[in-house]
Amino acid sequence: MSEERQLRIVLRNAGLIDPDSIDEYIAHDGYSALERVISEMSPDDVIEEIKKSELRGRGGAGFPTGKKWEFTAKADSDQKYIICNADEGEPGTFKDRGIMEGDPHSVLEGMMIAGYATGTNKGYIYIRGEYALSIKRLQKAIDDAREYGFLGEHILGSGFAFDVEIRRGAGSYICGEETALMESIEGKRGEPRKKPPYPPTCGLWGKPTVINNVETLANIAPIVINGADWFKGIGVEGSRGTKVFNLMGDINWKGVVEIPFGTPLSDIVMNMGKGIRGGRKLKAVVLGGVSGSLITSEELDTPVDFNSLARIEAGPGSGSIVVLDETRCIVDIARDIAYFFRHESCGKCTPCRVGTEEMYRIIDRISKGEGEERDINTLESLGKSMMLTSFCGLGQTAPNVILQSLRKFRDEWLTHIREKKCPVNV
Amino acid sequence: MVNIKIDGKEYQVPRGTTILKACEAASIDIPTLCYLEGISEEGSCGVCVVEVKGARTLQRSCITKVREGMEIFTNTPAVREARKVNLELILAHHPLDCMTCDKDGDCSLQDLAYRFGIKKSIFLDEEEAFEEQKETSWDTNPFIQFDPQKCILCRRCVDACENQAIVEAIGIAHRGHKSEVSTPFNLPLEETDCQFCGECVQACPTGALIEKPRMGKGKHFQLESTDTVCAYCGVGCNIKLYKDKSNMLVMARGIENPLVNNGKTCVKGRFGYEYVNSEDRLTTPLIREEGKLREASWEEAVLYTAKRLKEIKEKYGSDAIGVLGSSRCTNEDNYVVQKFARAVLGTNNVDNCARLCHSSTVTGLGKALGAGAATNSLDDIKDADVMFVIGSNMTETHPVISQIVKKHQKYDGAKIIVCDPRRTDIAKSADLFLQHSPGTDVALLNGIMNVIIHKDLIDRKFIDEHTEGFEEFKKVVEKYDLDTVSRLTGVDKTLIERAAEIYGKAKNAMIFYTMGITQHTTGTDNVLSVANLALITGNLGREGTGINPLRGQANVQGACDLGALPNVFPGYQKVVDPDVRAKFEKAWGVNLPEKVGIPVSEFGEKALKNEIKAIYIMGENPLMTEPDLRRVREGFEKLEFLAVQDIFLSETAELADVVFPASAAYEKDGTFTNTERRVQLLRPARERPKNAKYDWKIVCEVSKAMGYQMHYRNSAEIMDEIAELTPSYAGIHHNRLEKQGLQWPCPADDHPGTKFLHKDGHFKRPSGRGLISPVEYKPAKELPDAEYPFFLTTGRILYHYHSGNESRRVKVLDEFVPKNYAEINPEDANELGIKDGDMVRVSTRRGSIEVKSRISERPKKGVIFISFHFKEAAVNILTNPVLDPIAKIPEYKVCACKIQKIKKEEKV
Amino acid sequence: MKRSGFIEELHECQEKEEKNYLSKKNIMEAAQHHQVPPARAYGVATFYTMFSVQPRGKHIIRICRNLSCHLAGAEEIVKKLRETLGIDFGQTTEDGEFTLEESSCLGMCSLSPAMMIDDVPYGNLTPAKIPEILEQIRRRENRNE
Ligand SMILES: Cc1cc2nc3c(=O)[nH]c(=O)nc-3n(C[C@H](O)[C@H](O)[C@H](O)COP(=O)(O)O)c2cc1C
Ligand code: SF4
Ligand code: FES
């Protein structure tokens, strides 16, 4: 792995310290950011600092974190909440797991600072139920932090009180969507709510709620310690700091990388990933998860940051990079993706509930050589309609990769239909 | 106001308006499917989408609110295509069997498919959609069918169950493409909390949920509908009835009158119309000859009746005749029948079955407040902070009111306090439940008021300015300390205290009661005590407050209002008042009797003593509903003449000398007055049987034959006469009732009616003040002892009504609950060795009946409950005929009984 | 009406239940406890894939078929699992040991193809490894007994 191209902020401690040891975390500057905000900064100062850092959410949508906190800080309510979104369910993504298992205290510290800044004393970490080890590590971290006085009443002798509880998911991708997640914490089916109102003013149990991704929160302490200016010096305009990516698929090296925003995708795939497996040619990259985008080899030099990627209708998304080599069949990939969404649609709204099912059915038909040419049009019109009218992000993004593949690999689709066979023989 | 642009044109709409409403106001049509205003606003279907400038996605107009400067486009290509695709998706799994579907012509999905020109969805999977109907394991009941294939998962049914019925018997199970509407664990509906109100059916836009009884009886466009009022309980739900080509009623729907039921009905409103179609309907007059009833012509029957009544009047005097009006007949019917009693027969012996349910309300509230009716309105419930329910099993007796009450609790956080010897459904929903022993209401209420006084939660100002009698009352209440009351009632002290606090501290508290309060020898006392509670806390004369007796039968309020009572003319004008009498004498052109008549509860006894010789009954069935039935029957058997007009040969009609075939409420034109004093218009939903007549018409004919002409061409003319003579109805005419009816008092033609009584603490008593009365607790007349160790209490159940003459002729209702049963507490059952379903004999000093047992947590230990709807096991054989001394209401709610398991040998 | 912890309680009920599922009794009791109407409780229990309202085996095998595992040959693993266990998705082996379920991405993409048996992740699977893994679990169990 090309270590030199990486910059470890979020993963500063991962692999270096014993994640079960709060002492080691403290020895590596842990909780010094918390001490600093409590003793030196007003809540407004903290929010100003985060705003100034231009940190954007790492959960996918990239919303400015400082702004989010500000909404909740300003909301007038007897009770507010901080939620850490650790439901990481996007296929091909495991960066949050890495952070939680490698450095659980960094997430807690971020939550505490968020609590301090917004005037909140209660936090929840919503972790997917399948992440048994993450749950264990975080619970240990919470218990230790409580014992050390970082959680509870009068934190570090101040008037600030904050506590955190874990809530386990129970097998549902949609619960990563922030409002569905809140429904789930409230003990309901994980069905998204209508927005507005947005969580910062009306979230969990109707109360103002900040919800942040694990990686977002892990960025907080370093920003407090090193200052917003330091953070702004990393990355590029519109995308500051680093981003953690998971590399996998048909490459020689699979794993986790943390790179400054603006690093070209080709650099990540070809250098950090050590090139395509077996010396084959690259066909495409599924970037940002199966709800993300499909990048062709022509587009591979695009710098990885919000603005540059937006120009090719893509985004960093969940931070997953799945590399496909020339032997992969695009219809087969599309079918697998469609299968996933059909399984994970919550079923609330028609475009997604029936749309994901029909999308899978049509693609399945094509993959079996039973497709017709008009199926392509149907898929396109269905996909467009799902993107425009689905109730939440799941249905709106489910067709992304599939529609892009129809545009970018149309011939391959047509071959399946016309010649009733797969050009790469899958 | 917010400035917006729709399709390029500028509009101003109120803040908070949805795009859909804004478009509606601008006459721009937007298709919707899953949206049901106020009930289902989830935005699931995606058919109503519009384009909003600057938005990444299309917006659901039904749930998206307008913003300042919003630019909306309702008809762009993207919008049209998206709507169509979503419809095609919905139609992907929906069978195209409109030709054989009962909902054909009344289906939102069909309408939209037509509008978008979708013959067959591009996604249609024919194999799946035309496959045999999928099984649903939960629709085994006789009322509701669910066809999962026709279900489009719009969730309107689930939301209706949740937001209208406040039941949540159904929900969405599984997820994604496997989602389905389901009961918990797919249990049959009857094993869930379902009340079969059918809100879900009414909410369903397709044929997925449908009323079983209507299936195969015609499509919507083949049926003719009429707006009328439900003929069952006193809520007065506005309903639409549908008849088929052969004059049969086949379907009912709730009408959205927001002041009353707002589209809701209960199981009886929705499914209970069928009795009018019954083969058992009387279609010809009958005359008794040689002990048997034979068919007769109208002329013969009328003349014969007139002759017999005249003879008896001449021989024994006018007061040897009794007349019974009916709380199931219209105001106009009752007006005419009491006029007949007074003006033609010359007696005030006229009554109606309100005697048996709410006469103590009339006497008690009359005494305390100056008016014996509910003080407030259903629409007021939304303004109450606390709803105090005592002696009211409202979920079964007034289901729609209980829905309103529960909704107000659920969505607005209002509190419910329930006092009842049985753990009824509403008790289960209560924030606080006090389970007192039968007949201890006064003790309980005094205990609560004792705490209210001690904690200084009384309304001093109201007491000083608007009431009298407080000091004397206080002395009595002083004796009811918590220990005493807890001992008398069996209720925990802390519960009494908390009830006092919650009620006492409420800004607005509303009291509801039903027959648990009234049907006692202390009925009047109970009502006075309830009135005390409201008076000392100043909970009267405002919205969301007051005392609200829930009236039992559809027109029990009206029958009383119109003077089918022995002491008053219409509008509670006293017969002993010479001025009043003079007014009626002038109007009716006769001399009128001045002596107060006798109540129906004494008819039987007086007949036994030969003091009553003839009875004329309009649409009542005393031989099922009077207490100690056997004795009443003996009395009736001694009568020289009994005439009954009814729609069926009831238990009472079977004994009559003349029977007239009448028309049912659903065939009538006229008015009912509901429990909140709202006079509402009935419209005939079907033709009456050829030879049957309106009740008022029959009375008029007998009257004419007796030499007194009543010239009414229709019921509207009767109402005009009522208005002329009755100050509280003075402004009420049929042509003013079209939309929402009018609540009396309505003293003038331009008066809007009265939403609540006693405004600003002005009471209609001579002093203008409300009367606080000292009321002592008196135990019921017959209490459990060694020989009869249990309390017997009686009442109604959800699925039946009155003596069962109607509801038991509704196939689905009778199929669902075909037999009477006795509810027995598990502890008692255990001690007696009785298992659920065992046959038991329940006996009192007056007789015994055999019923099935139902082991239930509902009755308190030591209490047996039996309903009075079943003639095969008529509980009134057992009840105690002792009366409240003022109201003359029998003590149906308490007597002593014993219960024995019937051994197998005994059965054969 | 606070609902916090309803799902947590379902988790706990299911963990206690020998057959790894939520019985009607479990759900009804939890529902009552949290004041959730039964229909809604059932809706919740059937929404989440980790819950089951049918009895299951002692061990739940969750295999991922999403993109990364798919590319790494998850289908082969699925085939092998079906063969070895003699059951399909959603079914339980006759001896009541294993239930086979498909899962969404388990976050083990760098070790794909991957599966989880109960709480234990297994990565870099090959069809050949499957019988061995299952056998190991059976053996461990016998030893414990
Ligand atoms: C279908 C769907 C799934 C999502 N899953 C996740 C997830 O697993 N983890 C996450 O952090 N955010 C997820 N999100 C994004 C969240 O809704 C939300 O934007 C995020 O938690 C905000 O945190 P951030 O501002 O720190 O990025 C998902 C969104 C959608 C629409
Ligand atoms: S888009 Fe899909 S996941 Fe989102 S609400 Fe609709 S059905 Fe549920
Ligand atoms: S009517 Fe608006 S989403 Fe269904």
Tab-separated table of N, CA and C in Angstrom, chain B residues 83 118 152 170 215 241 378 386 442 557 632 706 738 767 818 842 857:
chain	number	residue	atom	x	y	z
B	83	ARG	N	-46.439	10.258	-12.977
B	83	ARG	CA	-47.736	9.815	-12.477
B	83	ARG	C	-48.161	8.529	-13.165
B	118	ILE	N	-54.723	3.699	-19.199
B	118	ILE	CA	-53.920	2.480	-19.030
B	118	ILE	C	-54.836	1.264	-19.136
B	152	ILE	N	-53.577	-2.359	-2.935
B	152	ILE	CA	-52.493	-1.589	-3.553
B	152	ILE	C	-51.590	-0.958	-2.497
B	170	ILE	N	-55.384	-3.710	12.456
B	170	ILE	CA	-54.590	-4.119	11.303
B	170	ILE	C	-53.381	-3.214	11.163
B	215	MET	N	-71.745	-8.076	-1.249
B	215	MET	CA	-71.144	-8.708	-2.420
B	215	MET	C	-72.191	-9.401	-3.279
B	241	LEU	N	-77.471	5.355	2.715
B	241	LEU	CA	-77.938	3.979	2.528
B	241	LEU	C	-78.148	3.728	1.047
B	378	LEU	N	-70.885	17.037	20.683
B	378	LEU	CA	-69.806	16.120	20.310
B	378	LEU	C	-68.597	16.917	19.818
B	386	VAL	N	-60.048	16.933	30.151
B	386	VAL	CA	-60.319	15.679	30.837
B	386	VAL	C	-61.698	15.191	30.440
B	442	VAL	N	-72.959	7.301	44.104
B	442	VAL	CA	-73.042	8.520	44.915
B	442	VAL	C	-71.885	8.555	45.911
B	557	GLN	N	-83.931	11.224	22.849
B	557	GLN	CA	-83.974	12.643	23.186
B	557	GLN	C	-85.239	13.274	22.605
B	632	VAL	N	-95.047	-8.347	34.462
B	632	VAL	CA	-95.585	-7.372	33.509
B	632	VAL	C	-96.484	-8.073	32.497
B	706	MET	N	-111.936	8.207	15.735
B	706	MET	CA	-112.514	8.516	17.035
B	706	MET	C	-113.145	9.897	17.061
B	738	GLU	N	-81.235	20.561	6.208
B	738	GLU	CA	-80.604	19.791	5.127
B	738	GLU	C	-79.172	19.367	5.425
B	767	SER	N	-84.295	30.785	39.880
B	767	SER	CA	-83.303	31.686	40.462
B	767	SER	C	-82.185	32.016	39.483
B	818	PRO	N	-74.848	-14.994	18.238
B	818	PRO	CA	-76.179	-15.588	18.137
B	818	PRO	C	-76.859	-15.830	19.477
B	842	VAL	N	-78.822	-18.728	35.859
B	842	VAL	CA	-78.724	-17.539	36.694
B	842	VAL	C	-80.118	-17.272	37.246
B	857	GLU	N	-62.395	-10.888	32.250
B	857	GLU	CA	-61.818	-9.989	33.254
B	857	GLU	C	-62.675	-8.744	33.418
